[in-house]
PDB file of C-alpha atoms in Angstrom:
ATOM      1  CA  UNK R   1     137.253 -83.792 -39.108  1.00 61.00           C
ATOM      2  CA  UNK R   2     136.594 -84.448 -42.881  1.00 75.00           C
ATOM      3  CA  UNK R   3     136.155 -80.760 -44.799  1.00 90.00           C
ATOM      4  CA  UNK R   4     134.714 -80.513 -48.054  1.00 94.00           C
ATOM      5  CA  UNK R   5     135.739 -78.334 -50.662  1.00 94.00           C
ATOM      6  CA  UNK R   6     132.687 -76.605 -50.332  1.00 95.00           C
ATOM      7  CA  UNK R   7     132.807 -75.675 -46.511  1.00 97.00           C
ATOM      8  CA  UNK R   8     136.873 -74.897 -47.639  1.00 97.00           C
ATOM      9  CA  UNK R   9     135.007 -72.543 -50.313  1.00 97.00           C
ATOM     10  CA  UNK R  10     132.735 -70.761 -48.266  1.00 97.00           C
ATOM     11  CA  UNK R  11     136.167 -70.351 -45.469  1.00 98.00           C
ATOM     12  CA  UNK R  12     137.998 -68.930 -48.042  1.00 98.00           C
ATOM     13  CA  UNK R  13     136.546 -67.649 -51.526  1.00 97.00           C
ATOM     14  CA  UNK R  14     140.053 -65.689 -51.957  1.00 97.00           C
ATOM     15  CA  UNK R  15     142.250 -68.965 -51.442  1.00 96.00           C
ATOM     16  CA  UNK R  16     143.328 -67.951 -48.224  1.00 97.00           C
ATOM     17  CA  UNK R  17     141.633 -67.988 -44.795  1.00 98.00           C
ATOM     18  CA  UNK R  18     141.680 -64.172 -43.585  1.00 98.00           C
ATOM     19  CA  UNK R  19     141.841 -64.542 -39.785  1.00 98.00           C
ATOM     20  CA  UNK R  20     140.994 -61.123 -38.348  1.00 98.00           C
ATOM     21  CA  UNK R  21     143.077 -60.111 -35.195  1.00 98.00           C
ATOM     22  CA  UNK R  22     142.057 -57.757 -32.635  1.00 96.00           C
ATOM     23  CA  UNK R  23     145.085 -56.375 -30.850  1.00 93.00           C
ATOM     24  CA  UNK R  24     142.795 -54.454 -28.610  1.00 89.00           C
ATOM     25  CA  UNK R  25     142.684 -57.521 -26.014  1.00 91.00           C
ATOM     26  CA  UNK R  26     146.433 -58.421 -25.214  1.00 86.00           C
ATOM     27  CA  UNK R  27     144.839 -61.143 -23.171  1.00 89.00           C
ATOM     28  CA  UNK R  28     144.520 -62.897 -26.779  1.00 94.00           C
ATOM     29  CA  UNK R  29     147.265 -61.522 -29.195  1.00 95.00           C
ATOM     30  CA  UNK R  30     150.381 -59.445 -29.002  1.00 93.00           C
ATOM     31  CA  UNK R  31     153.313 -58.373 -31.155  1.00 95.00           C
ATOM     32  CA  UNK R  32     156.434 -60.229 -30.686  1.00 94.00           C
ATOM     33  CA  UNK R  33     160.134 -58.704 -31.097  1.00 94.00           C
ATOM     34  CA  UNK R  34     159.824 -58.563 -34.774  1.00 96.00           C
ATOM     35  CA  UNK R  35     156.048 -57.435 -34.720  1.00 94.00           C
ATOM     36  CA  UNK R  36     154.536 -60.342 -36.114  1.00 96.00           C
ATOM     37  CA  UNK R  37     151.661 -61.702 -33.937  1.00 97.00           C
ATOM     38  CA  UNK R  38     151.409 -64.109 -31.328  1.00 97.00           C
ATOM     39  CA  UNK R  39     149.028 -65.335 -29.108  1.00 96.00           C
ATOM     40  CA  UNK R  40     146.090 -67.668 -28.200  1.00 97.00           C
ATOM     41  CA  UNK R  41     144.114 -66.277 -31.251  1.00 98.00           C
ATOM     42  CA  UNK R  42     147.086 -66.931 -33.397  1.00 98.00           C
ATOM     43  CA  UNK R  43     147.418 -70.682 -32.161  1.00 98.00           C
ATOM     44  CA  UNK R  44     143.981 -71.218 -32.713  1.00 98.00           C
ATOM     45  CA  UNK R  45     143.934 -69.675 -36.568  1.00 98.00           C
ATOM     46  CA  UNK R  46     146.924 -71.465 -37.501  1.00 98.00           C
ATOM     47  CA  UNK R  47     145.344 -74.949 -35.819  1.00 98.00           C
ATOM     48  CA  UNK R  48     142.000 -74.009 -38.061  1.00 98.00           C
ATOM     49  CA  UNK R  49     144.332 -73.016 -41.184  1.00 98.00           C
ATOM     50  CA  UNK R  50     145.830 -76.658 -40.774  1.00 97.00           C
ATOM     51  CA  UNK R  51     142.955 -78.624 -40.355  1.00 97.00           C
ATOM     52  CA  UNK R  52     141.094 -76.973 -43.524  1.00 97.00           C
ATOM     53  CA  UNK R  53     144.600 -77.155 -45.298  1.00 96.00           C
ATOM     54  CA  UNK R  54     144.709 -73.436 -45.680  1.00 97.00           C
ATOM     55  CA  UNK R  55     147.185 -70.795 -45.311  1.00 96.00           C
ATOM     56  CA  UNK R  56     146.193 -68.103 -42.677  1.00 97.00           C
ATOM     57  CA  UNK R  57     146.764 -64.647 -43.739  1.00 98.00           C
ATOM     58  CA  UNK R  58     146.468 -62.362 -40.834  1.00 98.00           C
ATOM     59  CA  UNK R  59     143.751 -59.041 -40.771  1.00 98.00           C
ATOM     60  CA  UNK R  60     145.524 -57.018 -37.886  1.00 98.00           C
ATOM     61  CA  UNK R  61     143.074 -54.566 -35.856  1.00 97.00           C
ATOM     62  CA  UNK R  62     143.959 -52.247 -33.227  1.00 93.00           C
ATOM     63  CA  UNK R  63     139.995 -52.264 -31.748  1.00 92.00           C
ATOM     64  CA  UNK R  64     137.343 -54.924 -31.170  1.00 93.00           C
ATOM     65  CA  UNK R  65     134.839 -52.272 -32.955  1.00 93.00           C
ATOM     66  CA  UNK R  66     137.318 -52.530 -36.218  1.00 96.00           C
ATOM     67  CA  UNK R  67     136.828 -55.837 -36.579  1.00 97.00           C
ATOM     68  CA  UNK R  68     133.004 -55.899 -36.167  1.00 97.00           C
ATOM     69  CA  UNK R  69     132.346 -53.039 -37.729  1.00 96.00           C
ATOM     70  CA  UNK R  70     133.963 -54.480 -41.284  1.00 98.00           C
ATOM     71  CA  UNK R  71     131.782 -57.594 -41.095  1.00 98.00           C
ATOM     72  CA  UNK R  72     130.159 -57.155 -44.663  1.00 98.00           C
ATOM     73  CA  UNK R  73     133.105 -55.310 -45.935  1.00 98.00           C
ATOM     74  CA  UNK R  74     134.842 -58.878 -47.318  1.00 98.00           C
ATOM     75  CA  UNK R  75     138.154 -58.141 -45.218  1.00 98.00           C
ATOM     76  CA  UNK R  76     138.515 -61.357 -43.276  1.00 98.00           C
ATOM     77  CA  UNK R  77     136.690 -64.735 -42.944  1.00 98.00           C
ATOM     78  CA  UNK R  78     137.091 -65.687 -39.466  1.00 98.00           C
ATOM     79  CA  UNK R  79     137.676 -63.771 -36.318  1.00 98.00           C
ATOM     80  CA  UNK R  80     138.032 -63.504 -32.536  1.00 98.00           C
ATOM     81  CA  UNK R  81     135.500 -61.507 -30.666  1.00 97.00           C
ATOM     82  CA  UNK R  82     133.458 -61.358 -27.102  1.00 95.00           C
ATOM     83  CA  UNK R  83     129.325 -62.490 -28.125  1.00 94.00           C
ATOM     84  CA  UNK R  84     127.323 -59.462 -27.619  1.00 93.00           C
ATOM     85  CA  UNK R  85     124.257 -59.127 -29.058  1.00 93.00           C
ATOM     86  CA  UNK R  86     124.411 -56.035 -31.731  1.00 93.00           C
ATOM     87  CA  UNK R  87     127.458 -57.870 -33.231  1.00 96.00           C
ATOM     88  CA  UNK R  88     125.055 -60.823 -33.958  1.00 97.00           C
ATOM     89  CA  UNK R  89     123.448 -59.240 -36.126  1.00 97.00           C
ATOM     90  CA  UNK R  90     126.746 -59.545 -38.733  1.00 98.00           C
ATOM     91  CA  UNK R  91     128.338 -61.734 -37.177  1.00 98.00           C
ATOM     92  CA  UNK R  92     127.771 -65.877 -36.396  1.00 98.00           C
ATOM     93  CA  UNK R  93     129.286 -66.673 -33.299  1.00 98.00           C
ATOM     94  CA  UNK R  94     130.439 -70.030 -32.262  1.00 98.00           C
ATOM     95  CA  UNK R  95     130.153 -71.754 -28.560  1.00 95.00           C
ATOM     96  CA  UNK R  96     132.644 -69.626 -26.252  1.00 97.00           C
ATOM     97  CA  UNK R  97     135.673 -71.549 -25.788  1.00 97.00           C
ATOM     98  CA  UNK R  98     137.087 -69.228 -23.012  1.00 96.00           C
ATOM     99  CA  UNK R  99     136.108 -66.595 -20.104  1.00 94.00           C
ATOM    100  CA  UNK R 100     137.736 -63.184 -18.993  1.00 93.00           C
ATOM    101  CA  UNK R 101     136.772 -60.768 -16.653  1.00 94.00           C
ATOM    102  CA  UNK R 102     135.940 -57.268 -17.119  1.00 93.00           C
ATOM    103  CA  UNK R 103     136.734 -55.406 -13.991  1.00 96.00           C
ATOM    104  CA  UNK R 104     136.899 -51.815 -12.905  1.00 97.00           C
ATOM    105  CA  UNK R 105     139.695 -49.887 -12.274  1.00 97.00           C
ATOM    106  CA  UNK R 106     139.690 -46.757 -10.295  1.00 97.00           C
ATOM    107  CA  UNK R 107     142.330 -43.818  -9.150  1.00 93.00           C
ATOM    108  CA  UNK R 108     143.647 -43.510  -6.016  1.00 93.00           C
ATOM    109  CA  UNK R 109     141.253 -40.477  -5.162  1.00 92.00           C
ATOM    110  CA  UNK R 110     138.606 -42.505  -4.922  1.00 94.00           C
ATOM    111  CA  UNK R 111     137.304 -44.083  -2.199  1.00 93.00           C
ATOM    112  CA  UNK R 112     134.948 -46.827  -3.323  1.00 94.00           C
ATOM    113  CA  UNK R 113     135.177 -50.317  -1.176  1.00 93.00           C
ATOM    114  CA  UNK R 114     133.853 -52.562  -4.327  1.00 96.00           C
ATOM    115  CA  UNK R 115     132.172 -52.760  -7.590  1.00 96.00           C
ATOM    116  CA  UNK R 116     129.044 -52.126  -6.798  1.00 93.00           C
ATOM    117  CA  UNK R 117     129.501 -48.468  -5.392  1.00 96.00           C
ATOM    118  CA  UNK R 118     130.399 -47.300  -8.878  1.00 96.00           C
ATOM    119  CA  UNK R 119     126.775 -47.466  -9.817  1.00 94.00           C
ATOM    120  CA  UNK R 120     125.533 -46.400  -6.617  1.00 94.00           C
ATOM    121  CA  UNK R 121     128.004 -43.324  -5.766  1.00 95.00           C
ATOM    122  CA  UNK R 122     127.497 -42.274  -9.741  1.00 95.00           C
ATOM    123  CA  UNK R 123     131.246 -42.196 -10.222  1.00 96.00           C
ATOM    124  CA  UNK R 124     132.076 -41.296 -14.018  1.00 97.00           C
ATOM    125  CA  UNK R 125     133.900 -44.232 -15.676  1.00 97.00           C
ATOM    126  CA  UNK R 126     135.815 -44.353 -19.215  1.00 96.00           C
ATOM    127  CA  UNK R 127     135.683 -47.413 -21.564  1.00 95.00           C
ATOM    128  CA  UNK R 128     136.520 -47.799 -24.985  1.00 92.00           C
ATOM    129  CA  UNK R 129     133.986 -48.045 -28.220  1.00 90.00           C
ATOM    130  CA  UNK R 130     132.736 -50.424 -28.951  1.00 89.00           C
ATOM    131  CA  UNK R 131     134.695 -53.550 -26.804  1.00 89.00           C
ATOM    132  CA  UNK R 132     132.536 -55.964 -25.375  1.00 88.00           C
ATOM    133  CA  UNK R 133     132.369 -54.920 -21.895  1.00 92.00           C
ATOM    134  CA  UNK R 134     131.376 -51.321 -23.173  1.00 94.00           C
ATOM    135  CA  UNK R 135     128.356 -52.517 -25.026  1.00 93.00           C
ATOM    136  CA  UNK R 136     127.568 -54.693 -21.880  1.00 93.00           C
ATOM    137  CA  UNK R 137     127.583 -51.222 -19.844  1.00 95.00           C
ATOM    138  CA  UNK R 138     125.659 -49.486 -22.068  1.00 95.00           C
ATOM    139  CA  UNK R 139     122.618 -51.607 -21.280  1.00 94.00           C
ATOM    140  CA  UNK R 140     123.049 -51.129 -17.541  1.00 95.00           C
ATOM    141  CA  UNK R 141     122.083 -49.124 -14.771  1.00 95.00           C
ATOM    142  CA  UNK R 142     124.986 -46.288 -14.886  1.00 95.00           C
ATOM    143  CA  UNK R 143     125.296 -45.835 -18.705  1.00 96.00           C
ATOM    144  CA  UNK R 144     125.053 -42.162 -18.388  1.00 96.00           C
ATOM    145  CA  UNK R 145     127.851 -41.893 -16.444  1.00 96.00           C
ATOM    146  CA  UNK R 146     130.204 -43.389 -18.908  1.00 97.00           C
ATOM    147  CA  UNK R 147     132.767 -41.753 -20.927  1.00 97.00           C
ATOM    148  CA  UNK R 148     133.457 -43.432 -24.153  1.00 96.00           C
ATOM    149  CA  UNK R 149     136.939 -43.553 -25.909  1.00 94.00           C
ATOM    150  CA  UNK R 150     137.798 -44.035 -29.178  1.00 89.00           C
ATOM    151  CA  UNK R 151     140.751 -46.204 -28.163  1.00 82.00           C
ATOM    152  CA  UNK R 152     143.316 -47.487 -24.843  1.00 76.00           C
ATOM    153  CA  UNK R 153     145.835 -44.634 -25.347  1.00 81.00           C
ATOM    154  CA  UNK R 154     142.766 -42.152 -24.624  1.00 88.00           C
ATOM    155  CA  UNK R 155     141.197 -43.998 -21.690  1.00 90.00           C
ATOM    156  CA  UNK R 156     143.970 -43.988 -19.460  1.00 92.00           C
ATOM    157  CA  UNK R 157     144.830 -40.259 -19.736  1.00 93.00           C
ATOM    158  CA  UNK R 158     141.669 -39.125 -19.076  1.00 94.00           C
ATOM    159  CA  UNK R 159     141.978 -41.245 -15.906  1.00 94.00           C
ATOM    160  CA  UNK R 160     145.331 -39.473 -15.239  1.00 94.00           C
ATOM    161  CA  UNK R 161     144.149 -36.072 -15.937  1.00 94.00           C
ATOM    162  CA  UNK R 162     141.010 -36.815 -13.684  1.00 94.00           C
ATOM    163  CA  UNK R 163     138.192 -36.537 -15.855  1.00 95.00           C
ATOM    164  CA  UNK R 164     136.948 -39.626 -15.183  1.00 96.00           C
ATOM    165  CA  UNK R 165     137.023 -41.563 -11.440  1.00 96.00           C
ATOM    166  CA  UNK R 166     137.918 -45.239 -12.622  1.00 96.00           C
ATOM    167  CA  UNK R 167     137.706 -47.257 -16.030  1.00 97.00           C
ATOM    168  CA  UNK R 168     136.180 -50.621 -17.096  1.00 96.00           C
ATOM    169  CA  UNK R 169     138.203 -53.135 -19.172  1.00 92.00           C
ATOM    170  CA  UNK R 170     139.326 -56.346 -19.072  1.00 91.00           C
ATOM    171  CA  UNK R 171     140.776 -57.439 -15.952  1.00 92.00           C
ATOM    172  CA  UNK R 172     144.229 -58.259 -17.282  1.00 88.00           C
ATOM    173  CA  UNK R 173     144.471 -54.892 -18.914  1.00 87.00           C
ATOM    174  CA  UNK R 174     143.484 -52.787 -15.677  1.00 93.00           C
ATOM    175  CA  UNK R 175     145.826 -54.992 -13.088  1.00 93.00           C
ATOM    176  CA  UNK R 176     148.445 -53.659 -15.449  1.00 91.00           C
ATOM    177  CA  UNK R 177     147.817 -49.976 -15.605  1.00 93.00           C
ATOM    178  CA  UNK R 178     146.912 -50.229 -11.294  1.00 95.00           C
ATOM    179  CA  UNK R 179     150.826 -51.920 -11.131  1.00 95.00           C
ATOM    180  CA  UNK R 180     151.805 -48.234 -12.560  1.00 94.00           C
ATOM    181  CA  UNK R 181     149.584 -45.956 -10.994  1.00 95.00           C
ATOM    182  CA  UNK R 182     150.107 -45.665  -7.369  1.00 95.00           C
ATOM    183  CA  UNK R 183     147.139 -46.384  -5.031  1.00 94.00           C
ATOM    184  CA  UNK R 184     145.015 -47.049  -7.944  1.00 95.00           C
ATOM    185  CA  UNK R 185     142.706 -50.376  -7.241  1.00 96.00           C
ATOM    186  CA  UNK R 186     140.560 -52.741  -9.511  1.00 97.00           C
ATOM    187  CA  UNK R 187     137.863 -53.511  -7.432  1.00 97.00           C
ATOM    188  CA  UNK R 188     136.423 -56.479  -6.793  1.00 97.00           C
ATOM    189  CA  UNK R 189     133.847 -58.607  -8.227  1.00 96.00           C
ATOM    190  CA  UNK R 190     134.066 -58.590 -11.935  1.00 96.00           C
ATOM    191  CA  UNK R 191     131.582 -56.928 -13.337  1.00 95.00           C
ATOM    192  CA  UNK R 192     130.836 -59.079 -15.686  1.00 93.00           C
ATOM    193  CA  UNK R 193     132.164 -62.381 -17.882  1.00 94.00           C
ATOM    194  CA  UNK R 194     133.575 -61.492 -21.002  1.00 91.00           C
ATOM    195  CA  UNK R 195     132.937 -64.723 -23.173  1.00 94.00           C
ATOM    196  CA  UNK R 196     134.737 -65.032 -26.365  1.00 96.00           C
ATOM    197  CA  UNK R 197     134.552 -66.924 -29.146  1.00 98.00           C
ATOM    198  CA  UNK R 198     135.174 -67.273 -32.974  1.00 98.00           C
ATOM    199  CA  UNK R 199     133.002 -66.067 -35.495  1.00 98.00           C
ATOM    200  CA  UNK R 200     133.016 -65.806 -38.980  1.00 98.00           C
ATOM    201  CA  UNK R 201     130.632 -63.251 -41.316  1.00 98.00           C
ATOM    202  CA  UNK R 202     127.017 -64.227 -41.394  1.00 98.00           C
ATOM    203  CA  UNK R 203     125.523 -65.967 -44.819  1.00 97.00           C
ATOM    204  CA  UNK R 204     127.801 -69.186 -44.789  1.00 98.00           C
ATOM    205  CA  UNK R 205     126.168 -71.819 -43.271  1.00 97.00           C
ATOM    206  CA  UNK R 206     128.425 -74.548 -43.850  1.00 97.00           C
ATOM    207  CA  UNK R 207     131.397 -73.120 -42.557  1.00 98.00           C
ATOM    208  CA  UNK R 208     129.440 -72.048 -39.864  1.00 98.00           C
ATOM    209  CA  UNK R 209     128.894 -75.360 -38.873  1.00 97.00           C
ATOM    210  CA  UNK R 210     132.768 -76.919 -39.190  1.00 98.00           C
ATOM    211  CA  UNK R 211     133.788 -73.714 -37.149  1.00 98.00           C
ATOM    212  CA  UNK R 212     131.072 -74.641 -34.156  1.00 97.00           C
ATOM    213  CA  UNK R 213     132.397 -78.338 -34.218  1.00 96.00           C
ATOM    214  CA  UNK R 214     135.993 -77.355 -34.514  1.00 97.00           C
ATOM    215  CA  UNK R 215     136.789 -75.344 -31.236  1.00 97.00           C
ATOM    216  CA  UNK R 216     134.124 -77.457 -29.488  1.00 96.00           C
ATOM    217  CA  UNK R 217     136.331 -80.155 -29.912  1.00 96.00           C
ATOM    218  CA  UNK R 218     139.224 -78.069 -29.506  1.00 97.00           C
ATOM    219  CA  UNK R 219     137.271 -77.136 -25.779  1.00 96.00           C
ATOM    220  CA  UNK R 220     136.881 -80.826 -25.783  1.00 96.00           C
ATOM    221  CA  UNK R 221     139.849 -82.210 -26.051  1.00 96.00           C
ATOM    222  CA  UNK R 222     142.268 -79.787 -24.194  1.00 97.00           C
ATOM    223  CA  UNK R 223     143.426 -78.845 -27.153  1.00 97.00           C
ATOM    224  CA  UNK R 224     142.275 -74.842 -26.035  1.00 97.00           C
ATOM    225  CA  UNK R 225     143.112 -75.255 -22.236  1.00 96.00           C
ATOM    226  CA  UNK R 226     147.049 -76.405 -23.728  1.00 97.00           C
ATOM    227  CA  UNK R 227     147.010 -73.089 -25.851  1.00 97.00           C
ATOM    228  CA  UNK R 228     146.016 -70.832 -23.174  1.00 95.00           C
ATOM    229  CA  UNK R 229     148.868 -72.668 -20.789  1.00 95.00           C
ATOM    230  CA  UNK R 230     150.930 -71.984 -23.276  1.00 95.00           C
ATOM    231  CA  UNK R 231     150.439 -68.118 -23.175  1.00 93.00           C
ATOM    232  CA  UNK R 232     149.898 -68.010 -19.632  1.00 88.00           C
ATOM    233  CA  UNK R 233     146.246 -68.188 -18.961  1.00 90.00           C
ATOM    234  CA  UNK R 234     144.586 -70.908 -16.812  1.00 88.00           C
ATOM    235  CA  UNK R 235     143.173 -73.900 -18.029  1.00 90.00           C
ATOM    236  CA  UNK R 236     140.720 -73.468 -16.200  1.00 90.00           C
ATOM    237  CA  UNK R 237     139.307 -70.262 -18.177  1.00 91.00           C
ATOM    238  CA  UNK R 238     138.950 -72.601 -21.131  1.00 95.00           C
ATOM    239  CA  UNK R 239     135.149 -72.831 -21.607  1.00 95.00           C
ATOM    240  CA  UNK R 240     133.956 -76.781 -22.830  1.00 93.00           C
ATOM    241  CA  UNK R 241     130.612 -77.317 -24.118  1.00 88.00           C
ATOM    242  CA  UNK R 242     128.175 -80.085 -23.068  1.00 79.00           C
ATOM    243  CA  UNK R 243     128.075 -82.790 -24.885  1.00 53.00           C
ATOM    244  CA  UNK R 244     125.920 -82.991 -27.551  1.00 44.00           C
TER     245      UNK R 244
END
């Protein structure tokens, strides 16, 4: 794809393409030995960065809610985040190019057979600010009984400590912490489907546009289902659009 130097202006007014990171879903980027970052988000920035002839300086967050909440505070230029509505308003967001699950998790004193006793029993259930699946919850039936957390360290030790009876996340994350908490579960179905996609600050249009036609084709051309192979998610989780 042919990019102007105006759509490689409004990328990058600093020079650089600022690719914002959000180490708060390990589904998508990690640290490696050294601490540098790795990941499908990272293969994906550095395959934009090439294509616009860019270098990609990385904005590292520890929270979903960091990066969206600094938006309109000129810190990065593109970014990785779940579409949710109240992030829209700052945020454009391009076609999802890939689906993850957010799931429950809950202790072994509880005695729930699937997801949808947690609404009906009333059970209290932590989640972290601001993530996607949190402001999906917080529109549903059951929002009262949540218990929000400023970050994953928190969440987990108030399920340890028993103040709450389960906690939402994505399902990668809570398969993790059940493999280390005896008789704890993650219930089954999914809750909901996370979709994520790229996104870039609102007010330039242009870019805007390249960014939708660039992982579309990267959806389109396997080019997305090869990077998430690569870290170990299925293919198959890749989200393609219909042809326009």
């Amino acid at each position: 794809m042919t990019v102007s130097d105006q759509v490689r202006r409004e990328y990058a007014p600093t020079g650089k393409l600022r690719v914002a990171l959000n180490h708060g879903n390990a589904v998508l980027v990690s640290r490696d030995a050294a601490g540098k970052p790795q990941g499908i988000s990272v293969d994906l920035a550095r395959t934009l960065a090439q294509e616009l002839d860019l270098d990609p300086v990385f904005a590292e967050f520890e929270r979903a809610a960091d990066v969206s909440g600094s938006a309109t505070d000129d810190l990065w230029d593109v970014c990785f985040l779940a579409v949710d509505p109240e992030r829209a308003r700052t945020i454009f967001f391009t076609h999802p190019y890939i689906r993850i699950e957010g799931c429950y998790l809950v202790s072994a004193r509880t005695d729930v057979a699937d997801a949808g006793e947690v609404v009906q029993r009333g059970l209290k259930i932590g989640a972290v600010r601001g993530s996607a699946y949190t402001l999906h919850l917080q529109r549903k039936p059951g929002a009262d009984r949540l218990a929000i957390y400023p970050d994953l360290d928190e969440a987990p030790q108030a399920l340890d400590g028993g103040e709450v009876d389960g906690l939402a996340g994505i399902r990668q994350a809570v398969e993790a912490m059940a493999a280390s908490r005896p008789g704890a579960r993650v219930l089954e179905p999914p809750f909901m489907e996370i979709r994520q996609a790229m996104g870039m600050p609102m007010g330039r249009p242009n870019a805007a546009g390249h960014l939708s036609g660039f992982i579309a084709a990267c959806a389109r051309n396997g080019t997305v289902g090869a990077i998430l192979e690569r870290h170990g998610v299925s293919a198959e989780c890749a989200i393609v659009p219909d042809a326009a």
